[in-house]
Short mmCIF file of C-alpha atoms in Angstrom, two decimals:
data_model
loop_
_atom_site.label_atom_id
_atom_site.label_comp_id
_atom_site.label_asym_id
_atom_site.label_seq_id
_atom_site.Cartn_x
_atom_site.Cartn_y
_atom_site.Cartn_z
CA MET A 288 5.00 34.19 -46.71
CA THR A 289 7.89 32.71 -44.79
CA ALA A 290 6.71 34.33 -41.55
CA TYR A 291 3.18 33.00 -42.14
CA LYS A 292 4.55 29.50 -42.68
CA ASN A 293 6.60 29.72 -39.51
CA ILE A 294 3.54 30.79 -37.49
CA MET A 295 1.50 27.92 -38.95
CA ILE A 296 4.25 25.43 -38.13
CA ILE A 297 4.43 26.71 -34.54
CA LEU A 298 0.65 26.51 -34.15
CA PHE A 299 0.66 22.99 -35.57
CA LEU A 300 3.41 21.88 -33.17
CA ILE A 301 1.55 23.36 -30.19
CA SER A 302 -1.66 21.65 -31.27
CA PHE A 303 0.19 18.36 -31.76
CA LEU A 304 1.88 18.54 -28.36
CA VAL A 305 -1.39 19.34 -26.56
CA SER A 306 -3.16 16.54 -28.41
CA SER A 307 -0.33 14.10 -27.66
CA SER A 308 -0.36 15.08 -23.99
CA LEU A 309 -4.09 14.44 -23.70
CA THR A 310 -3.80 11.15 -25.56
CA THR A 311 -0.87 10.02 -23.42
CA SER A 312 -2.71 10.95 -20.24
CA TYR A 313 -5.79 9.01 -21.32
CA ALA A 314 -3.71 6.00 -22.38
CA PHE A 315 -1.81 6.05 -19.09
CA SER A 316 -5.09 6.03 -17.15
CA GLU A 317 -6.31 3.07 -19.20
CA THR A 318 -2.96 1.32 -18.80
CA MET A 319 -3.27 1.30 -15.02
CA GLU A 320 -6.44 -0.80 -15.25
CA GLU A 321 -5.10 -3.00 -18.01
CA LYS A 322 -1.81 -3.56 -16.22
CA GLY A 323 -3.63 -4.33 -12.98
CA TYR A 324 -5.71 -6.99 -14.71
CA LYS A 325 -2.63 -8.47 -16.41
CA ILE A 326 -0.87 -8.85 -13.04
CA ALA A 327 -3.91 -10.54 -11.49
CA LYS A 328 -4.28 -12.76 -14.54
CA GLU A 329 -0.62 -13.79 -14.49
CA ALA A 330 -0.82 -14.68 -10.79
CA SER A 331 -3.88 -16.80 -11.53
CA VAL A 332 -2.37 -18.56 -14.55
CA ARG A 333 0.79 -19.45 -12.63
CA ASP A 334 -1.30 -21.37 -10.10
CA GLU A 335 -3.31 -23.36 -12.62
CA GLY A 336 -2.89 -27.13 -12.90
CA PHE A 337 -2.24 -28.16 -9.27
CA GLN A 338 -5.33 -30.44 -9.44
CA HIS A 339 -5.58 -30.97 -5.68
CA TYR A 340 -3.70 -30.79 -2.39
CA LYS A 341 -4.21 -31.20 1.32
CA ALA A 342 -2.44 -29.75 4.34
CA LYS A 343 -2.59 -29.32 8.10
CA GLN A 344 -3.36 -25.98 9.70
CA THR A 345 -3.05 -24.40 13.12
CA MET A 346 -5.06 -21.31 13.99
CA ILE A 347 -3.80 -19.16 16.85
CA LEU A 348 -6.22 -16.48 18.06
CA LYS A 349 -5.02 -13.58 20.22
CA ASN A 350 -7.11 -10.78 21.71
CA ARG A 351 -5.98 -7.23 22.47
CA HIS A 352 -4.90 -8.30 25.98
CA GLY A 353 -2.58 -10.99 24.62
CA ASP A 354 -4.70 -13.97 25.62
CA LYS A 355 -4.28 -16.85 23.16
CA SER A 356 -6.25 -19.90 22.06
CA SER A 357 -5.44 -22.39 19.33
CA ARG A 358 -7.21 -24.79 17.01
CA SER A 359 -5.96 -27.44 14.63
CA MET A 360 -7.56 -28.20 11.29
CA SER A 361 -7.06 -30.15 8.12
CA VAL A 362 -7.74 -28.65 4.70
CA LYS A 363 -8.33 -30.18 1.28
CA VAL A 364 -8.53 -28.23 -1.97
CA LEU A 365 -9.83 -29.46 -5.31
CA GLU A 366 -9.20 -27.61 -8.56
CA VAL A 367 -12.23 -27.48 -10.87
CA SER A 368 -11.73 -27.04 -14.60
CA GLN A 369 -13.43 -23.94 -16.02
CA ASP A 370 -14.70 -22.90 -12.58
CA GLY A 371 -13.50 -21.91 -9.11
CA ASP A 372 -11.80 -24.23 -6.62
CA LYS A 373 -13.54 -26.27 -3.93
CA SER A 374 -12.17 -26.46 -0.41
CA LEU A 375 -12.96 -28.38 2.76
CA ILE A 376 -11.72 -27.31 6.21
CA VAL A 377 -12.28 -29.66 9.16
CA PHE A 378 -11.53 -28.75 12.80
CA ASN A 379 -9.76 -31.50 14.76
CA ASN A 380 -9.47 -29.83 18.18
CA PRO A 381 -10.16 -28.47 20.75
CA ARG A 382 -13.08 -30.66 21.71
CA ASP A 383 -15.73 -27.91 21.56
CA VAL A 384 -15.14 -27.36 17.80
CA LYS A 385 -14.02 -30.86 16.79
CA GLY A 386 -15.84 -32.07 13.69
CA THR A 387 -16.96 -28.59 12.61
CA ALA A 388 -16.37 -28.32 8.87
CA LEU A 389 -16.58 -25.60 6.22
CA LEU A 390 -17.23 -26.51 2.58
CA THR A 391 -16.64 -23.82 -0.05
CA HIS A 392 -17.44 -23.85 -3.76
CA SER A 393 -16.02 -20.77 -5.47
CA HIS A 394 -17.30 -19.86 -8.93
CA LYS A 395 -16.03 -17.67 -11.74
CA SER A 396 -19.35 -16.18 -12.79
CA SER A 397 -22.06 -17.18 -10.29
CA ASP A 398 -22.29 -16.58 -6.54
CA ASP A 399 -19.88 -18.53 -4.35
CA GLU A 400 -21.39 -21.17 -2.06
CA GLN A 401 -20.45 -22.07 1.51
CA TRP A 402 -21.84 -24.55 4.01
CA LEU A 403 -20.89 -25.01 7.67
CA TYR A 404 -21.43 -28.37 9.38
CA LEU A 405 -22.14 -28.12 13.12
CA PRO A 406 -21.67 -31.54 14.77
CA ALA A 407 -23.43 -30.56 18.01
CA LEU A 408 -26.61 -29.87 16.01
CA LYS A 409 -25.87 -32.52 13.37
CA ARG A 410 -26.92 -30.18 10.63
CA VAL A 411 -25.49 -28.25 7.70
CA LYS A 412 -25.94 -24.49 7.67
CA ARG A 413 -25.61 -22.50 4.48
CA ILE A 414 -23.63 -19.26 4.76
CA SER A 415 -25.71 -16.56 3.08
CA SER A 416 -24.21 -13.73 1.05
CA SER A 417 -25.23 -11.25 3.74
CA ASN A 418 -23.23 -13.19 6.37
CA LYS A 419 -20.03 -13.85 4.46
CA SER A 420 -18.33 -10.81 5.97
CA GLY A 421 -18.78 -12.36 9.41
CA SER A 422 -15.95 -13.88 11.44
CA PHE A 423 -14.92 -17.42 10.52
CA MET A 424 -15.01 -19.42 13.77
CA GLY A 425 -14.10 -16.38 15.90
CA SER A 426 -10.98 -15.55 13.87
CA GLU A 427 -10.02 -12.32 12.09
CA PHE A 428 -10.55 -14.13 8.80
CA SER A 429 -14.06 -13.76 7.42
CA TYR A 430 -15.99 -16.43 5.52
CA GLU A 431 -15.29 -14.31 2.45
CA ASP A 432 -11.55 -14.66 3.05
CA MET A 433 -11.88 -18.46 2.86
CA VAL A 434 -13.06 -18.32 -0.77
CA ALA A 435 -10.53 -18.63 -3.60
CA GLN A 436 -10.49 -15.24 -5.31
CA GLN A 437 -11.64 -15.41 -8.94
CA ILE A 438 -10.28 -12.61 -11.14
CA GLU A 439 -13.56 -12.36 -13.04
CA LYS A 440 -15.24 -10.96 -9.92
CA PHE A 441 -12.97 -7.95 -9.42
CA ASN A 442 -11.89 -4.78 -11.16
CA TYR A 443 -8.17 -4.12 -10.92
CA ARG A 444 -5.88 -1.11 -10.98
CA PHE A 445 -2.10 -1.00 -10.91
CA ILE A 446 -0.94 1.55 -8.32
CA GLY A 447 2.84 1.31 -8.50
CA GLU A 448 5.91 -0.64 -7.44
CA GLU A 449 8.05 -0.75 -4.34
CA ALA A 450 10.55 -2.98 -2.59
CA CYS A 451 9.08 -5.57 -0.23
CA GLY A 452 11.90 -7.36 1.51
CA GLU A 453 14.30 -8.73 -1.08
CA PHE A 454 11.72 -8.49 -3.87
CA LEU A 455 10.22 -5.79 -6.05
CA CYS A 456 6.47 -5.85 -5.57
CA PHE A 457 3.61 -4.68 -7.73
CA ILE A 458 0.98 -2.77 -5.75
CA LEU A 459 -2.42 -3.83 -6.97
CA GLU A 460 -5.87 -2.54 -6.05
CA SER A 461 -8.83 -4.87 -6.47
CA ILE A 462 -12.46 -3.82 -6.15
CA PRO A 463 -15.11 -6.54 -5.76
CA ASN A 464 -18.09 -6.47 -8.10
CA ASP A 465 -20.24 -8.15 -5.47
CA LYS A 466 -22.18 -5.47 -3.56
CA SER A 467 -22.63 -7.86 -0.61
CA SER A 468 -18.86 -8.09 -0.13
CA GLY A 469 -17.60 -6.88 3.25
CA TYR A 470 -14.82 -5.00 1.44
CA LYS A 471 -14.91 -1.88 -0.66
CA ARG A 472 -11.42 -2.61 -1.94
CA GLN A 473 -8.17 -4.42 -1.24
CA ILE A 474 -4.57 -3.40 -1.91
CA ALA A 475 -2.09 -6.23 -2.41
CA TRP A 476 1.70 -6.41 -2.67
CA ILE A 477 2.64 -9.10 -5.24
CA ASP A 478 6.26 -9.87 -6.06
CA SER A 479 7.24 -9.41 -9.70
CA GLU A 480 9.34 -12.60 -9.82
CA HIS A 481 6.92 -15.34 -8.80
CA TYR A 482 3.66 -13.38 -8.40
CA ARG A 483 3.23 -14.34 -4.74
CA THR A 484 1.10 -12.18 -2.45
CA TRP A 485 3.02 -10.88 0.57
CA LYS A 486 0.64 -8.33 2.04
CA VAL A 487 -2.98 -7.26 1.63
CA LYS A 488 -4.71 -4.23 3.14
CA PHE A 489 -8.48 -4.60 3.51
CA PHE A 490 -10.84 -1.61 3.43
CA ASP A 491 -14.40 -1.84 4.73
CA ARG A 492 -17.50 -0.47 2.96
CA LYS A 493 -16.76 2.96 4.45
CA ASP A 494 -13.28 2.75 2.89
CA SER A 495 -11.50 2.51 6.25
CA HIS A 496 -8.38 0.35 6.40
CA PHE A 497 -9.31 -2.10 9.15
CA LYS A 498 -7.37 -5.31 8.48
CA THR A 499 -3.96 -6.31 7.15
CA LEU A 500 -2.85 -9.75 6.02
CA LYS A 501 0.85 -10.68 5.89
CA THR A 502 2.19 -13.96 4.50
CA ALA A 503 5.57 -15.62 5.02
CA GLY A 504 7.58 -18.77 4.48
CA TYR A 505 6.61 -19.61 0.93
CA GLU A 506 7.53 -23.12 -0.24
CA LEU A 507 7.65 -24.44 -3.81
CA PHE A 508 5.83 -27.63 -4.78
CA LYS A 509 6.04 -29.62 -8.01
CA GLY A 510 8.43 -26.99 -9.37
CA LYS A 511 5.60 -24.51 -9.93
CA PHE A 512 3.16 -23.97 -7.07
CA TRP A 513 4.07 -21.62 -4.23
CA ARG A 514 2.31 -21.94 -0.88
CA PRO A 515 2.83 -19.92 2.34
CA THR A 516 3.52 -21.51 5.72
CA GLU A 517 2.16 -18.49 7.62
CA MET A 518 -0.75 -16.10 7.16
CA PHE A 519 -1.08 -13.38 9.81
CA MET A 520 -4.26 -11.29 9.91
CA GLU A 521 -4.45 -8.22 12.14
CA ASN A 522 -7.63 -6.29 12.90
CA HIS A 523 -6.66 -2.67 13.54
CA LEU A 524 -10.04 -1.79 15.05
CA THR A 525 -10.25 -4.54 17.67
CA GLY A 526 -6.57 -5.22 18.27
CA LYS A 527 -7.19 -8.94 17.68
CA THR A 528 -4.95 -11.11 15.50
CA THR A 529 -5.10 -14.56 13.94
CA LEU A 530 -2.05 -16.54 12.87
CA LEU A 531 -2.78 -19.35 10.45
CA THR A 532 0.13 -21.77 9.96
CA TRP A 533 0.32 -24.44 7.26
CA LYS A 534 2.40 -27.63 7.18
CA ASP A 535 2.56 -31.07 5.54
CA TYR A 536 1.38 -29.94 2.13
CA ASP A 537 0.55 -32.97 -0.02
CA PHE A 538 -0.05 -32.53 -3.76
CA GLU A 539 0.27 -36.24 -4.58
CA THR A 540 -2.28 -38.24 -2.57
CA PRO A 541 -5.58 -38.53 -4.50
CA ILE A 542 -8.62 -36.81 -3.02
CA VAL A 543 -12.13 -38.26 -3.21
CA LYS A 544 -14.34 -35.72 -5.01
CA THR A 545 -17.51 -36.76 -3.15
CA GLN A 546 -16.00 -35.25 0.00
CA PHE A 547 -16.72 -31.83 -1.50
CA THR A 548 -20.52 -32.21 -1.32
CA LYS A 549 -23.08 -31.37 1.35
CA VAL A 550 -23.58 -35.09 1.98
CA GLY A 551 -19.83 -35.64 2.24
CA LEU A 552 -19.56 -32.65 4.57
CA LYS A 553 -21.39 -34.53 7.34
CA ARG A 554 -18.84 -37.35 7.14
CA ALA A 555 -15.79 -35.10 6.87
CA ARG A 556 -12.80 -36.16 8.92
#
């Protein structure tokens, strides 16, 4: 009887260990998605409440031969309660692009909207979903890159952690739900202290890594909101790069909301 009991106990322990192993493996797989979403959510929550800001930008384009050209712009961003942000980018020079303006309305649940004002034609052109993967004004940033990323439109997965400079970074994969996106997935390095994005690898629809974004020079505003002073995008297929620099951030000066309309777009300065 004792031997029988011992055998039964052993069989029970084996069954329990196998069951626990399967359960743990399943839970771990689920945790990667849940943890990925929690990281994205935390990064989003930490940036809520800025209301509005404006800044000056310089865009430096460089081709594979090292030839450079530059453009200066002004940008205004308006936070919208219960929805995505609105942004307005206006080109100030050189002369051939002066007055060109991009208006973006990002949304949490519906399709994002973008309009481009072309002063030479004096008309507003809507950017269709099929064209949002195209180059924004000849840069390595696409129209899609100019839209504030809403967490509701992506599926997330936590990949791991590693040092990035002086910080420990979460490595986060995000997969867009939008089938018209130019990206199959993105992998971002987000520091665990302030949830700032330091690097993003972009993969095209064929899952080839073709672009990398690196940010630098983060500054803190109003004791809560971090903003980079540099965003460097490299296209590994073409050898072209775009450096976007930011300066003169202003979170205090009121912004007129009517500027973020198609009518206001034509008068943008």
